């Protein structure tokens, strides 16, 4: 673990704060607000959920602790290639793209490699996840392919959008640098044991990183799916994982008022039950705008359900919405303030 994160004063400085005061009846009135007693009534359900989570042994919850070797391998590779490439292109979609983008905008200076009119020692990151042909063609024409490396991310190797982009990019690289040099311009991030991409990777001789089988795509940012691009672009991935471990430690208690994840989850659930199915995430710092974008995927794919665990139709799930302050104060907030009372709005801010 990062030495800095072992320091308690540093942890206190970095700790996330959850302010839920504006969801209670003393601020909103009885019709829309909650009481402490109502929240407390969910404590037993929280304890039950906590036991189920521990029993499930979810793979993504192990990621901050069991990757020392792979973190070192990724860091060594990023150091070795430093200054060799001007462009790092992620070919992936969904969880293979949104988490990468969120890390980049949250943790890097927005113009970190454009200062002084040229690229720095770290490459520019491009994530063309939407397979719009005009946009992708323009990107391929703009890149100096001799100084570009692609990370192809697909657990199955059968993701149509990603693999179609790969085939186009590979041919363009062949045309530019020759068949014998293709392997220097591609990394594969995929399943260790199965799928088309691992077959391609072994045949082509690509450097390959693996996605744990027990980690789903939308939760994979702390695997090589997100760590490779982060390390290449100058993010300290050891500290990133140390921060995740710290947050995990904060969320290990089964006491509702001591665990910010459970408290937020209960309040969002109560709001949904009270006729507020829209959940708006509104950062007030531009660097967190893509966290809101990624949140939409995490929320929608995790909570949108056609049937319950017994297979009965339920068609449930709150709808996530992203907004950005102050931009959306001038495009959305009139609706939020004066429209129907069917939304929970979560504001994000950075104190320093």
XYZ file of C-alpha atoms in Angstrom:
352
model
C 0.000 0.000 0.000
C 1.096 3.550 -0.685
C 3.065 4.942 2.260
C 1.162 8.211 2.091
C -2.134 6.431 2.674
C -0.797 4.876 5.860
C -0.724 8.370 7.365
C -3.958 9.047 9.279
C -3.888 12.809 8.731
C -3.696 12.202 4.989
C -6.619 9.778 5.210
C -8.709 12.316 7.108
C -7.947 14.928 4.465
C -9.003 12.590 1.649
C -12.077 11.138 3.329
C -15.363 11.512 1.483
C -18.129 13.322 3.345
C -21.812 12.531 2.858
C -24.219 15.328 3.827
C -27.809 14.047 3.853
C -29.436 16.834 5.893
C -31.502 18.105 2.966
C -33.435 14.837 2.679
C -35.166 15.157 6.046
C -38.577 16.485 7.003
C -37.240 19.463 8.963
C -35.989 20.808 5.624
C -38.532 19.370 3.182
C -41.660 18.887 5.247
C -43.422 15.612 6.004
C -44.671 15.023 2.450
C -41.241 14.734 0.868
C -38.769 14.475 3.746
C -37.797 11.580 6.019
C -37.400 11.220 9.761
C -34.505 9.602 11.579
C -36.910 6.967 12.878
C -37.898 6.010 9.320
C -34.251 5.589 8.376
C -33.523 3.605 11.549
C -36.269 1.148 10.635
C -34.030 -0.169 7.837
C -31.178 -1.202 10.138
C -32.104 -4.905 10.162
C -32.379 -4.948 6.358
C -28.936 -3.341 6.164
C -27.477 -6.013 8.430
C -29.029 -8.709 6.260
C -27.695 -7.085 3.089
C -24.260 -6.786 4.684
C -24.196 -10.535 5.393
C -25.294 -11.310 1.836
C -22.570 -9.101 0.362
C -19.890 -10.824 2.443
C -21.296 -14.233 1.540
C -21.296 -13.393 -2.180
C -17.515 -12.778 -2.187
C -17.781 -10.201 -4.957
C -14.623 -10.160 -7.037
C -14.356 -6.401 -7.498
C -14.179 -5.912 -3.722
C -10.896 -7.849 -3.620
C -9.164 -5.672 -6.229
C -7.517 -3.153 -3.857
C -5.684 -5.955 -2.054
C -4.628 -8.753 -4.402
C -2.867 -7.118 -7.332
C 0.649 -6.260 -6.189
C 2.317 -8.249 -8.964
C 0.126 -6.946 -11.765
C 0.410 -3.356 -10.504
C 4.184 -3.686 -10.588
C 4.072 -5.207 -14.076
C 1.850 -2.418 -15.402
C 3.954 0.287 -13.755
C 7.170 -1.180 -15.163
C 5.693 -1.309 -18.650
C 4.448 2.278 -18.428
C 7.923 3.403 -17.344
C 9.581 1.421 -20.119
C 7.343 2.985 -22.783
C 7.489 6.509 -21.360
C 8.138 8.994 -24.157
C 7.807 6.327 -26.866
C 4.148 6.978 -27.702
C 2.252 10.244 -28.089
C -1.172 8.587 -28.125
C -2.842 5.866 -26.060
C -6.134 4.654 -27.552
C -8.573 2.497 -25.584
C -10.729 0.319 -27.821
C -13.545 -0.743 -25.526
C -17.119 0.098 -24.671
C -19.289 0.280 -21.545
C -17.276 -0.568 -18.443
C -14.123 -0.823 -20.531
C -14.476 2.828 -21.523
C -16.431 4.841 -18.966
C -14.202 3.983 -16.012
C -11.067 4.822 -17.995
C -12.504 8.198 -18.977
C -13.638 8.951 -15.421
C -10.187 8.241 -13.974
C -8.487 10.391 -16.583
C -10.660 13.469 -16.139
C -10.841 13.141 -12.344
C -7.153 12.639 -11.613
C -5.197 14.306 -14.412
C -4.873 17.971 -15.240
C -7.199 18.482 -18.245
C -4.339 19.832 -20.357
C -1.499 17.854 -18.789
C 0.018 16.819 -22.106
C -0.806 19.841 -24.237
C 1.196 22.398 -22.311
C 3.947 24.222 -24.207
C 2.244 23.166 -27.431
C 3.478 19.568 -27.396
C 2.918 16.231 -25.709
C 4.704 15.547 -22.443
C 6.307 12.256 -21.447
C 2.786 10.864 -20.995
C 0.600 10.117 -24.028
C -2.758 11.668 -24.821
C -5.682 9.355 -24.032
C -8.432 8.686 -26.569
C -11.446 6.493 -25.812
C -13.633 6.311 -28.952
C -16.216 4.045 -27.341
C -19.104 5.081 -29.578
C -18.521 3.354 -32.913
C -19.581 6.322 -34.993
C -17.710 5.827 -38.298
C -17.169 9.526 -38.992
C -15.617 10.139 -35.571
C -13.439 7.026 -35.665
C -12.244 7.757 -39.204
C -11.324 11.284 -38.163
C -9.397 9.982 -35.150
C -7.449 7.470 -37.228
C -6.532 10.169 -39.748
C -5.395 12.542 -37.005
C -3.163 10.095 -35.101
C 0.477 9.540 -35.938
C 0.181 5.751 -35.896
C 3.927 5.269 -35.526
C 3.586 6.930 -32.122
C 0.279 5.359 -31.113
C -0.484 2.314 -28.962
C -3.942 0.716 -28.738
C -5.335 -1.201 -25.770
C -8.054 -3.553 -27.023
C -10.370 -4.432 -24.123
C -12.957 -7.188 -24.328
C -13.422 -10.003 -21.839
C -15.017 -12.303 -24.385
C -13.290 -10.966 -27.461
C -16.709 -11.018 -29.085
C -17.786 -7.445 -28.411
C -18.820 -6.367 -31.902
C -18.142 -2.655 -31.480
C -14.685 -3.154 -29.991
C -13.519 -5.850 -32.384
C -14.684 -3.925 -35.453
C -12.622 -0.958 -34.282
C -9.671 -3.264 -33.665
C -9.801 -4.672 -37.214
C -9.844 -1.161 -38.682
C -7.020 0.028 -36.412
C -4.886 -3.033 -37.088
C -5.096 -2.590 -40.845
C -4.228 1.103 -40.525
C -1.187 0.254 -38.380
C -0.080 -2.432 -40.857
C -0.314 0.090 -43.691
C 1.819 2.534 -41.714
C 4.502 0.433 -39.998
C 4.302 -2.997 -41.646
C 3.019 -6.372 -40.510
C 6.196 -7.217 -38.611
C 5.821 -4.214 -36.275
C 2.120 -4.529 -35.416
C 2.775 -6.147 -32.039
C 4.526 -2.976 -30.827
C 1.323 -0.992 -31.196
C -1.291 -3.180 -29.485
C -2.046 -4.386 -25.972
C -4.861 -6.857 -25.304
C -6.869 -6.878 -22.076
C -9.143 -9.899 -21.963
C -10.024 -13.224 -20.349
C -7.117 -15.505 -19.480
C -8.676 -18.745 -20.637
C -11.265 -18.187 -23.347
C -12.514 -15.945 -26.123
C -11.437 -14.665 -29.509
C -9.223 -11.859 -28.217
C -6.905 -14.116 -26.229
C -6.487 -16.275 -29.352
C -5.688 -13.210 -31.442
C -3.324 -11.867 -28.812
C -1.318 -15.082 -28.609
C -1.165 -15.407 -32.377
C -0.047 -11.805 -32.865
C 2.333 -11.714 -29.901
C 0.611 -8.810 -28.151
C 1.429 -7.876 -24.593
C -1.619 -9.166 -22.705
C -3.278 -8.337 -19.404
C -6.116 -10.316 -17.889
C -9.524 -9.454 -16.462
C -10.432 -11.601 -13.424
C -13.261 -13.973 -14.273
C -15.250 -12.936 -11.190
C -15.230 -9.204 -12.024
C -17.980 -7.821 -14.253
C -17.265 -5.203 -16.887
C -18.823 -2.200 -15.171
C -16.830 -2.940 -12.001
C -13.510 -3.568 -13.738
C -11.817 -0.156 -13.620
C -9.452 -1.285 -10.840
C -8.283 -4.255 -12.939
C -5.934 -3.814 -15.928
C -9.027 -2.566 -17.791
C -8.501 0.815 -16.134
C -5.066 0.516 -14.542
C -3.128 0.221 -17.820
C -4.348 3.480 -19.357
C -4.094 5.206 -15.967
C -0.448 4.204 -15.510
C 0.493 5.118 -19.074
C -1.054 8.566 -18.624
C 0.751 9.343 -15.384
C -1.731 8.338 -12.675
C -0.199 6.669 -9.614
C -2.098 3.374 -9.675
C -0.643 2.249 -6.348
C -2.209 5.262 -4.648
C -5.407 4.734 -6.614
C -5.772 1.236 -5.159
C -4.759 2.467 -1.695
C -7.600 4.977 -1.868
C -10.000 2.195 -2.861
C -8.819 0.100 0.091
C -9.377 3.051 2.415
C -12.916 3.564 1.115
C -13.590 -0.160 1.466
C -12.472 0.019 5.091
C -14.882 2.911 5.732
C -17.738 0.841 4.284
C -17.113 -2.401 6.209
C -19.448 -1.658 9.120
C -23.032 -2.893 9.118
C -24.230 0.102 11.138
C -26.379 2.312 8.948
C -25.255 5.694 10.310
C -21.582 4.731 10.285
C -21.437 3.470 6.700
C -21.892 6.174 4.022
C -22.641 3.602 1.314
C -25.493 2.020 3.264
C -26.880 5.360 4.399
C -26.909 6.720 0.853
C -28.388 3.467 -0.464
C -31.208 3.454 2.089
C -32.106 7.095 1.438
C -32.138 6.545 -2.324
C -34.333 3.460 -1.848
C -36.725 5.317 0.434
C -36.979 8.128 -2.097
C -37.747 5.615 -4.863
C -40.486 4.065 -2.728
C -41.868 7.559 -2.097
C -42.360 8.271 -5.799
C -38.975 9.775 -6.714
C -37.595 7.447 -9.414
C -35.083 9.905 -10.915
C -31.579 10.067 -9.433
C -29.515 13.042 -10.583
C -25.768 13.206 -9.991
C -24.518 16.771 -10.337
C -20.795 17.439 -9.848
C -19.768 21.028 -9.219
C -16.249 20.496 -10.476
C -15.589 19.782 -14.129
C -13.088 17.018 -13.409
C -15.880 14.857 -11.938
C -18.281 15.212 -14.876
C -17.290 11.799 -16.247
C -17.747 10.181 -12.845
C -21.409 11.107 -13.298
C -21.376 9.506 -16.745
C -19.873 6.295 -15.356
C -22.327 6.393 -12.430
C -25.204 6.168 -14.897
C -23.906 2.824 -16.114
C -23.209 1.474 -12.623
C -26.675 2.544 -11.453
C -28.724 1.531 -14.500
C -27.104 -1.862 -15.142
C -27.083 -2.792 -11.467
C -30.587 -1.664 -10.476
C -32.687 -1.911 -13.636
C -34.469 -5.281 -13.383
C -37.222 -6.917 -15.412
C -37.781 -9.773 -12.950
C -37.008 -10.449 -9.291
C -34.904 -13.338 -7.977
C -37.896 -15.651 -8.175
C -38.396 -14.770 -11.832
C -41.533 -12.696 -11.276
C -41.943 -9.569 -13.474
C -41.174 -6.405 -11.492
C -39.779 -3.889 -14.014
C -38.065 -1.755 -11.376
C -35.180 0.641 -11.144
C -34.521 4.325 -10.548
C -33.380 6.251 -13.617
C -29.916 7.854 -13.303
C -29.356 11.297 -14.802
C -26.077 13.186 -15.133
C -25.804 16.947 -14.814
C -22.931 19.403 -14.397
C -22.841 22.538 -12.307
C -22.786 25.337 -13.228
C -23.515 24.390 -16.871
C -26.815 22.699 -16.104
C -27.971 25.444 -13.794
C -28.778 27.141 -17.084
C -30.339 24.137 -18.818
C -31.836 21.788 -16.209
C -32.232 23.416 -12.813
C -35.513 25.181 -13.563
C -37.052 21.758 -14.117
C -35.405 20.406 -10.949
C -36.580 23.350 -8.845
C -40.017 24.017 -10.307
C -40.997 20.734 -11.959
C -42.414 17.546 -10.393
C -41.002 16.374 -7.060
C -39.745 13.102 -8.497
C -35.972 13.476 -8.200
C -33.141 12.988 -5.746
C -30.190 15.224 -6.576
C -26.701 14.339 -5.365
C -24.210 17.188 -5.565
C -20.477 16.470 -5.742
C -17.894 19.029 -4.749
C -14.171 19.077 -4.013
C -13.189 21.060 -0.942
C -9.621 21.650 -2.089
